[in-house]
PDB file of C-alpha atoms in Angstrom:
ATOM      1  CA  UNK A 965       3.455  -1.862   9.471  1.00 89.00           C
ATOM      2  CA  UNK A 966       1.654  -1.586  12.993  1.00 93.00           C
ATOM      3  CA  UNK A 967       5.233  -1.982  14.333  1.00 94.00           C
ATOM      4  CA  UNK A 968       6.812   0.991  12.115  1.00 96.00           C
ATOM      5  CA  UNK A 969       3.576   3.172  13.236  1.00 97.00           C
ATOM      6  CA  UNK A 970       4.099   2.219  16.570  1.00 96.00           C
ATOM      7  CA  UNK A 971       7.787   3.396  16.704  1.00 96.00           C
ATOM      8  CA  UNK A 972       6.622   7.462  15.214  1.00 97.00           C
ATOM      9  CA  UNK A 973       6.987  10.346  17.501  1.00 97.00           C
ATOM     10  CA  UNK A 974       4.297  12.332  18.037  1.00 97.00           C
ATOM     11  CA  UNK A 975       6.058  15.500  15.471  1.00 97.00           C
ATOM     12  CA  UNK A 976       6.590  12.855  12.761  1.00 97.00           C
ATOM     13  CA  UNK A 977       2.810  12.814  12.408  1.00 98.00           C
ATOM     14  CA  UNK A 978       3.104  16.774  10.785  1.00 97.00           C
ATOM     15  CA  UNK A 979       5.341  15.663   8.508  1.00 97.00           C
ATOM     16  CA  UNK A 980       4.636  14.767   4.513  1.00 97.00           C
ATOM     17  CA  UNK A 981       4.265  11.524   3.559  1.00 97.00           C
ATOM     18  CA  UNK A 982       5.030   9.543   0.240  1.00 96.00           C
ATOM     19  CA  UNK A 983       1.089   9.749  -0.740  1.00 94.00           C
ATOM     20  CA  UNK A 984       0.960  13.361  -2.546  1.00 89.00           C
ATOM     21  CA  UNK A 985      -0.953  15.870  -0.050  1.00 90.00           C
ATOM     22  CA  UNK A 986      -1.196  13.571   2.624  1.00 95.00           C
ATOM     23  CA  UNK A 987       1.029  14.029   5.957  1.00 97.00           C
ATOM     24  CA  UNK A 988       1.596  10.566   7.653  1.00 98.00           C
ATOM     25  CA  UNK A 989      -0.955  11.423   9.783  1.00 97.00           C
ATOM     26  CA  UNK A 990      -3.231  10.617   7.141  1.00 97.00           C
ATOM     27  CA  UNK A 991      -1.760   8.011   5.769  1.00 97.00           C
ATOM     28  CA  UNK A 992      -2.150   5.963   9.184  1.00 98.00           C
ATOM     29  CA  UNK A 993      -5.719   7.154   9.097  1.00 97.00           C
ATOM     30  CA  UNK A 994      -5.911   5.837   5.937  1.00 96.00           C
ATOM     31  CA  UNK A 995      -4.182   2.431   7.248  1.00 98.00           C
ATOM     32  CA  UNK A 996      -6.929   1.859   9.554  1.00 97.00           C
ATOM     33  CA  UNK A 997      -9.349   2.320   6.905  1.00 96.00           C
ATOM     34  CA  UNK A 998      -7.405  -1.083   4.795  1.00 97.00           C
ATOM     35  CA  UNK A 999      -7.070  -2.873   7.837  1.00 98.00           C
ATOM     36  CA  UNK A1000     -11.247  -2.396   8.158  1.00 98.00           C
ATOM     37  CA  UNK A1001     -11.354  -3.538   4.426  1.00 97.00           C
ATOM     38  CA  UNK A1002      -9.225  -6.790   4.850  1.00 98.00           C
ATOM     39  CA  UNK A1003     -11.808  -7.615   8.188  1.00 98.00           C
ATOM     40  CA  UNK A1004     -14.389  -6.860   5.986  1.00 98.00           C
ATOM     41  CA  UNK A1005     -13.537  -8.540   2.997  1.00 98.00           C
ATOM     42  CA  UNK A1006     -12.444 -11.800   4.713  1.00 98.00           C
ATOM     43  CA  UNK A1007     -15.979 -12.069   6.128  1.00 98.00           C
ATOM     44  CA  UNK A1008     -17.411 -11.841   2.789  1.00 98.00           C
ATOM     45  CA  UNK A1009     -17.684 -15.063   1.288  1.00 97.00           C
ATOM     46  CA  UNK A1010     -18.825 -15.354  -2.162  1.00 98.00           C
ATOM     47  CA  UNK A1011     -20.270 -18.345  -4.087  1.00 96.00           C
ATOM     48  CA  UNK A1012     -18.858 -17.508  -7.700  1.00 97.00           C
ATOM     49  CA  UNK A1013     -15.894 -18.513  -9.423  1.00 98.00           C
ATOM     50  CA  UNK A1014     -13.056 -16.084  -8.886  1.00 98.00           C
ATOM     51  CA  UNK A1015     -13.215 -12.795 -11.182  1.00 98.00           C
ATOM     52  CA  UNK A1016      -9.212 -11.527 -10.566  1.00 98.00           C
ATOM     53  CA  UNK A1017      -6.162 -13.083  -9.175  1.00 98.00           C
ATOM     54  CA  UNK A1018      -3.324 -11.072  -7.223  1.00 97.00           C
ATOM     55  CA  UNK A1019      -2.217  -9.712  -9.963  1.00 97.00           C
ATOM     56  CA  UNK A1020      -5.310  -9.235 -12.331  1.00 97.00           C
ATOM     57  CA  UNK A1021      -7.053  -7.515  -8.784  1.00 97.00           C
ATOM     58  CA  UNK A1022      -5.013  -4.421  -9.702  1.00 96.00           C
ATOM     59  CA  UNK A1023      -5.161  -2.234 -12.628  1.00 92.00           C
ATOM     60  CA  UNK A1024      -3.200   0.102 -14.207  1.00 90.00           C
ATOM     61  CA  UNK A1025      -4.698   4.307 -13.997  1.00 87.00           C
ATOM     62  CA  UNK A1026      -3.885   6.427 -16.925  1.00 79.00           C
ATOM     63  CA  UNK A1027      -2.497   9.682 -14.064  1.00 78.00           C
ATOM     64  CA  UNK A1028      -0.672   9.551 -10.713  1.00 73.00           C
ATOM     65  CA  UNK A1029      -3.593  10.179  -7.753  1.00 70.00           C
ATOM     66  CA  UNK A1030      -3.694  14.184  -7.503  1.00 66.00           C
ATOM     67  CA  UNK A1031      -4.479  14.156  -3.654  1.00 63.00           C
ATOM     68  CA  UNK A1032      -7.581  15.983  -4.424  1.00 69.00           C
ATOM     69  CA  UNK A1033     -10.160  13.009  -5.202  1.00 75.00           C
ATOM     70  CA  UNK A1034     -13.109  13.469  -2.233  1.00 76.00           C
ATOM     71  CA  UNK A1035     -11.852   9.885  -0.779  1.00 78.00           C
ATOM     72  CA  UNK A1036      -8.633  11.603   0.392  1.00 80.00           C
ATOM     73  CA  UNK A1037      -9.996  14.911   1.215  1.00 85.00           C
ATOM     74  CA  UNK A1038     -11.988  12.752   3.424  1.00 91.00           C
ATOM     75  CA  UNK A1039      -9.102  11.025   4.874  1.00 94.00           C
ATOM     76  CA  UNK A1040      -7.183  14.363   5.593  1.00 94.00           C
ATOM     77  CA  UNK A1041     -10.315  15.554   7.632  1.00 95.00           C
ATOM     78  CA  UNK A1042     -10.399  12.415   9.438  1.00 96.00           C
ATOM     79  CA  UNK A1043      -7.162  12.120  10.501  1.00 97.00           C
ATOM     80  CA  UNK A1044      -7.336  15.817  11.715  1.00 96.00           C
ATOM     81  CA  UNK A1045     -10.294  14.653  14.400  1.00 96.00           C
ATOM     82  CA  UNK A1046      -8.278  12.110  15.934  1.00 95.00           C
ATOM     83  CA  UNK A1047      -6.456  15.187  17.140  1.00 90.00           C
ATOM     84  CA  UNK A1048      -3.641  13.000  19.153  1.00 95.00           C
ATOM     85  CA  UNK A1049      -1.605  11.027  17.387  1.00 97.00           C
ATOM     86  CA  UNK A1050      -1.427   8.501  20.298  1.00 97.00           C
ATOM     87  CA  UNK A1051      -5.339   7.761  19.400  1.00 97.00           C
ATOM     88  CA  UNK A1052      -4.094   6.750  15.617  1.00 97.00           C
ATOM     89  CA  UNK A1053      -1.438   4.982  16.751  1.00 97.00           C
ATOM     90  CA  UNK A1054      -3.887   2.566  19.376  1.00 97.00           C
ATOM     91  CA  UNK A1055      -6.714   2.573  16.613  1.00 97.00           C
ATOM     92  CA  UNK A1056      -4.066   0.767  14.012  1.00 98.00           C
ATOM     93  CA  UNK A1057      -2.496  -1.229  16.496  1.00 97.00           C
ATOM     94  CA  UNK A1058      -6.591  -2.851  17.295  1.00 97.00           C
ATOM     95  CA  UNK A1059      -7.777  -3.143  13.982  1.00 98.00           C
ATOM     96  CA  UNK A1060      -3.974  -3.643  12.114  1.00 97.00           C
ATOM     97  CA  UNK A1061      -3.692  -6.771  15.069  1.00 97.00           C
ATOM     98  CA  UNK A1062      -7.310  -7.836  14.361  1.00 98.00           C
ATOM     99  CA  UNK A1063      -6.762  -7.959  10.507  1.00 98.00           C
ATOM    100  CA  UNK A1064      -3.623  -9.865  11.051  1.00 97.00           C
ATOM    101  CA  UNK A1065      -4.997 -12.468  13.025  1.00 98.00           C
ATOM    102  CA  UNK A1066      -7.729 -12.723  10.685  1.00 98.00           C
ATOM    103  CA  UNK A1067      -5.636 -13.306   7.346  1.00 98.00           C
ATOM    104  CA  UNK A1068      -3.846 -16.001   9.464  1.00 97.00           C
ATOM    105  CA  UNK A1069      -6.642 -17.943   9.812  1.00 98.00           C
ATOM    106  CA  UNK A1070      -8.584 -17.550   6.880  1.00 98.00           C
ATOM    107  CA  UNK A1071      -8.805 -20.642   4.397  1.00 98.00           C
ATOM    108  CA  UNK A1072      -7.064 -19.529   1.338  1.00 98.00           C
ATOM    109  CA  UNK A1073      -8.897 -21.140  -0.799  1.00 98.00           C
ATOM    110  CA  UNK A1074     -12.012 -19.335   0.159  1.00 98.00           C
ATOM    111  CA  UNK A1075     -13.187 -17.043  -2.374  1.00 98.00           C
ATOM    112  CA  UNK A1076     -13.994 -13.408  -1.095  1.00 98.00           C
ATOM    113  CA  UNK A1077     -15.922 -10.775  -2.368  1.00 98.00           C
ATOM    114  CA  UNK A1078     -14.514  -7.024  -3.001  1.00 97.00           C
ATOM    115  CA  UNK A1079     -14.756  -4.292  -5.111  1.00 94.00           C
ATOM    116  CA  UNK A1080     -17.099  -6.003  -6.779  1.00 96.00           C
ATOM    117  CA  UNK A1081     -14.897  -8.885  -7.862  1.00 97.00           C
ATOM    118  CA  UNK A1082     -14.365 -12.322  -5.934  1.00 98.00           C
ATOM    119  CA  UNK A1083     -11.240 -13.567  -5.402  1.00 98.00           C
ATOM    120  CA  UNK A1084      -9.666 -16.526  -2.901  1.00 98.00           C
ATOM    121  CA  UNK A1085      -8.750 -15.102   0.447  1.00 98.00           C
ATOM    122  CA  UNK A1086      -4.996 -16.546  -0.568  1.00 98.00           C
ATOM    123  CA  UNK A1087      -5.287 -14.012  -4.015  1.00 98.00           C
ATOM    124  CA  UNK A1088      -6.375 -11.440  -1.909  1.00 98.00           C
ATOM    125  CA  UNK A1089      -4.257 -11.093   0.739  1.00 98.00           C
ATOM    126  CA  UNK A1090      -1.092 -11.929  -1.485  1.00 98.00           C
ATOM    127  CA  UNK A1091      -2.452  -8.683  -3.747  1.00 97.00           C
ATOM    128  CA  UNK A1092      -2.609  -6.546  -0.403  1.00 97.00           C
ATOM    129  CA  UNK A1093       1.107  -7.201   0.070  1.00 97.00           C
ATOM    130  CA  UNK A1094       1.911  -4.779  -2.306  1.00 97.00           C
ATOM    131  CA  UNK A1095      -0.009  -2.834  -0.964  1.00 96.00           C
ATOM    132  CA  UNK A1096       1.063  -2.489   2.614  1.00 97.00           C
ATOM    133  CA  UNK A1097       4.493  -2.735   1.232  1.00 98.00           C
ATOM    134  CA  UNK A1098       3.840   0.261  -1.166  1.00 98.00           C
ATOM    135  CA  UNK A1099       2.529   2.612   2.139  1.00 98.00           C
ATOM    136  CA  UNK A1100       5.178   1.307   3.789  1.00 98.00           C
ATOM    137  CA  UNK A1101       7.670   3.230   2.190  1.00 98.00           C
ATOM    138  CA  UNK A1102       4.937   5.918   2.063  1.00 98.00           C
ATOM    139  CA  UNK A1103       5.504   5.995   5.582  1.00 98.00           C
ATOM    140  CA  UNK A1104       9.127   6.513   5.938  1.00 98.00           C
ATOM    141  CA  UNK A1105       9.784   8.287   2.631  1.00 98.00           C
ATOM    142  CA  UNK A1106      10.380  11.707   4.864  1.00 97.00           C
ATOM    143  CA  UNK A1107      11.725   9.862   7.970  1.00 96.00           C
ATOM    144  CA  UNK A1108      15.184   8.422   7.609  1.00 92.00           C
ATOM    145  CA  UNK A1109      15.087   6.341  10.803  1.00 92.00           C
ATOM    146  CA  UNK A1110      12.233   4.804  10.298  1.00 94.00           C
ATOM    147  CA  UNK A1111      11.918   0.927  10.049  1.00 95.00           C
ATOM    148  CA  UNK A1112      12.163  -0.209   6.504  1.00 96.00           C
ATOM    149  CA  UNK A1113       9.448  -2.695   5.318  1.00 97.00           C
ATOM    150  CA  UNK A1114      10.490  -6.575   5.507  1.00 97.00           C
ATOM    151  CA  UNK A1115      12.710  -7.589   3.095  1.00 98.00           C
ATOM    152  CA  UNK A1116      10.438 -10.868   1.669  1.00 97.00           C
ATOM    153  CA  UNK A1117       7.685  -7.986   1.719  1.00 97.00           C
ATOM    154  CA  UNK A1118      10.007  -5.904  -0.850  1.00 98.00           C
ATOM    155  CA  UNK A1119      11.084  -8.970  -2.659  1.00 98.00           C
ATOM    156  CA  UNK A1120       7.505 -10.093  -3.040  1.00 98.00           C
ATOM    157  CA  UNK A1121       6.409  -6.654  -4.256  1.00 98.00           C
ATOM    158  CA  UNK A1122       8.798  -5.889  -6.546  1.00 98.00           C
ATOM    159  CA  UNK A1123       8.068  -9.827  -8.287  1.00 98.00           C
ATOM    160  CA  UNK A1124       4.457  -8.587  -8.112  1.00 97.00           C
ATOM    161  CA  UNK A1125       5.096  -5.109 -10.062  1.00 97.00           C
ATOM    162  CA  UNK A1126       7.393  -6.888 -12.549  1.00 97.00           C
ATOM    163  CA  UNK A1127       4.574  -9.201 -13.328  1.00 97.00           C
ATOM    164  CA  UNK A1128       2.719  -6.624 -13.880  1.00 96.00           C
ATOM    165  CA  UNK A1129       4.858  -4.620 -16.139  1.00 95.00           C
ATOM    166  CA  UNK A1130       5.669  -7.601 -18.016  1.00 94.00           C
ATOM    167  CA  UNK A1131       9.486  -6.956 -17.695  1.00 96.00           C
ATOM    168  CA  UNK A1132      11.963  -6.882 -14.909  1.00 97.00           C
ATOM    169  CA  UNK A1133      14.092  -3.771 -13.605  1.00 98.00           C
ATOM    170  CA  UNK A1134      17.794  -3.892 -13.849  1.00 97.00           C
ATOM    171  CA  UNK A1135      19.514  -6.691 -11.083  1.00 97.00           C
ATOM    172  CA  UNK A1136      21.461  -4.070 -10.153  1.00 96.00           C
ATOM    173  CA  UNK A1137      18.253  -1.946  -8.713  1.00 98.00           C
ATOM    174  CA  UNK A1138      17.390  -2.182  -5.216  1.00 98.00           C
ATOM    175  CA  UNK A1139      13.917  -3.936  -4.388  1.00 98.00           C
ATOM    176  CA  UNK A1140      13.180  -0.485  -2.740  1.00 98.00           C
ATOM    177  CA  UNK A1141      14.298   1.410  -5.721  1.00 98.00           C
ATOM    178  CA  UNK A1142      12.337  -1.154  -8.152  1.00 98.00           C
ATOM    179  CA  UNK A1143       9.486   0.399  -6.479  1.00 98.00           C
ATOM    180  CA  UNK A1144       9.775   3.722  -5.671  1.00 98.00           C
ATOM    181  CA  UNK A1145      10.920   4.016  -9.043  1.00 98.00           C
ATOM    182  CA  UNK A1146       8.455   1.739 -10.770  1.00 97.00           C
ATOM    183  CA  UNK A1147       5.450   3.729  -8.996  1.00 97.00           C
ATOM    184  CA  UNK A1148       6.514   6.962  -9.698  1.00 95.00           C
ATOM    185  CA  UNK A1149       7.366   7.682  -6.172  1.00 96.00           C
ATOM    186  CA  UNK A1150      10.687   8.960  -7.050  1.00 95.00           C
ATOM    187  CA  UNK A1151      12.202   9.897 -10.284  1.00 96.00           C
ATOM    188  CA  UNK A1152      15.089   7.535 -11.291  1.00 97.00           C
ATOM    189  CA  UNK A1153      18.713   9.302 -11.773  1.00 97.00           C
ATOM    190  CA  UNK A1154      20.177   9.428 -15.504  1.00 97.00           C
ATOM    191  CA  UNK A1155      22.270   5.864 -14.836  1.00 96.00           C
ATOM    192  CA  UNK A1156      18.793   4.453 -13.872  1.00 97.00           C
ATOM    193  CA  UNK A1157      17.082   5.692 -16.396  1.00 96.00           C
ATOM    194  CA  UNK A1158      19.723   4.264 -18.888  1.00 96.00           C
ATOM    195  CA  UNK A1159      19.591   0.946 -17.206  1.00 96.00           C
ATOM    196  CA  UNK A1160      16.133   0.885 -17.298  1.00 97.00           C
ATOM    197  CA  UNK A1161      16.051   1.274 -21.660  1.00 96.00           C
ATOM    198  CA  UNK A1162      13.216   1.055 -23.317  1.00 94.00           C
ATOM    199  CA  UNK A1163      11.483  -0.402 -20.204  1.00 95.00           C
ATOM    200  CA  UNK A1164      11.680   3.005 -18.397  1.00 95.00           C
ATOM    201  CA  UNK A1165       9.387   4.504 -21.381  1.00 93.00           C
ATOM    202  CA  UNK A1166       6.227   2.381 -19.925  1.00 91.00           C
ATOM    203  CA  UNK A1167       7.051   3.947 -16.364  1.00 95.00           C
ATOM    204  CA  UNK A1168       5.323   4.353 -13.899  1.00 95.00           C
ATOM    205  CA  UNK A1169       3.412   2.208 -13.018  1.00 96.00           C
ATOM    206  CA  UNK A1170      -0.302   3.795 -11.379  1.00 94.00           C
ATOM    207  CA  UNK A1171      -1.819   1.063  -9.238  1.00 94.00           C
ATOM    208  CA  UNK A1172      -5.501   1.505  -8.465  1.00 87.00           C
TER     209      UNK A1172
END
């Protein structure tokens, strides 16, 4: 992700994002803002049994996010300070770095505390793969040459989603389609829909 940010020119910063209201501008503020919440959280041990797993840490929201909850009005503020986008891009790349390093070396068997649930550092940070993957293609959903997430990222994700919906999507869907189309981020085309049956009647999917 810190690679894909890296790569933006300054005028792709302007321009929308996948997140509704949100230019990518405030998306990568709002990147710097996870990668602060994977430091923290991996520095918060907690002595309880685990509450979720990576798939139980998410739940399911009744409406697709509106872009006008105070959390992301926040967001679009900050991001507006930073006023060059080469001072977003450096601000990722120290904490984004930082939080990698971090989840390499964490024990994954530690249990972590967050949101008010405690999970093992190995639950946690295989939840936050979907994630990252998810804002990934957040990122480049208005920027054709921009670098595509990894592919055991996508292939990880969509397992993840599938688990969650309690059925798979069609073989013939892309991993990228499985979860653009899964989250709502893009309406599937008649064939999809048909291939998708009754599953498609459950969809989307709203992580939160």
């Amino acid at each position: 992700m810190c690679a894909a940010v890296a790569e933006l020119r300054d005028a792709d910063f302007t321009r929308p994002s996948g997140c509704t209201g949100w230019l990518v501008r405030d998306l990568v503020c709002h990147l710097v803002i996870d990668a602060q919440d994977v430091l923290i959280t991996l520095a918060t041990p907690a002595e309880t049994e685990p509450t979720r797993d990576a798939l139980s840490y998410w739940e399911l929201a009744e409406t697709p996010p509106s872009g006008q909850d105070p959390l992301d009005a926040l967001i679009v503020r900050l991001a507006a300070a930073y006023e060059q986008p080469g001072l977003l891009k450096f601000h990722l790349d120290d904490v984004g770095s930082a939080a990698g390093r971090a989840a390499g070396l964490a024990d994954p068997d530690l249990r972590v505390a967050t949101k008010g649930q405690v999970l093992t550092a190995g639950d946690y940070l295989t939840a936050y793969v979907l994630e990252s993957t998810l804002h990934h293609l957040d990122l480049i959903a208005h920027l054709p040459e921009g670098t595509a997430p990894p592919a055991d990222g996508l292939a990880r994700s969509r397992a993840m989603l599938e688990q969650l919906a309690g059925a798979a999507f069609p073989a013939a869907f892309s991993d990228t389609d499985a979860l653009l189309i899964g989250t709502g981020r893009r309406e599937p085309s008649a064939a999809e829909r048909d291939g998708l049956g009754a599953f498609g009647t459950r969809l989307p999917l709203i992580l939160s």
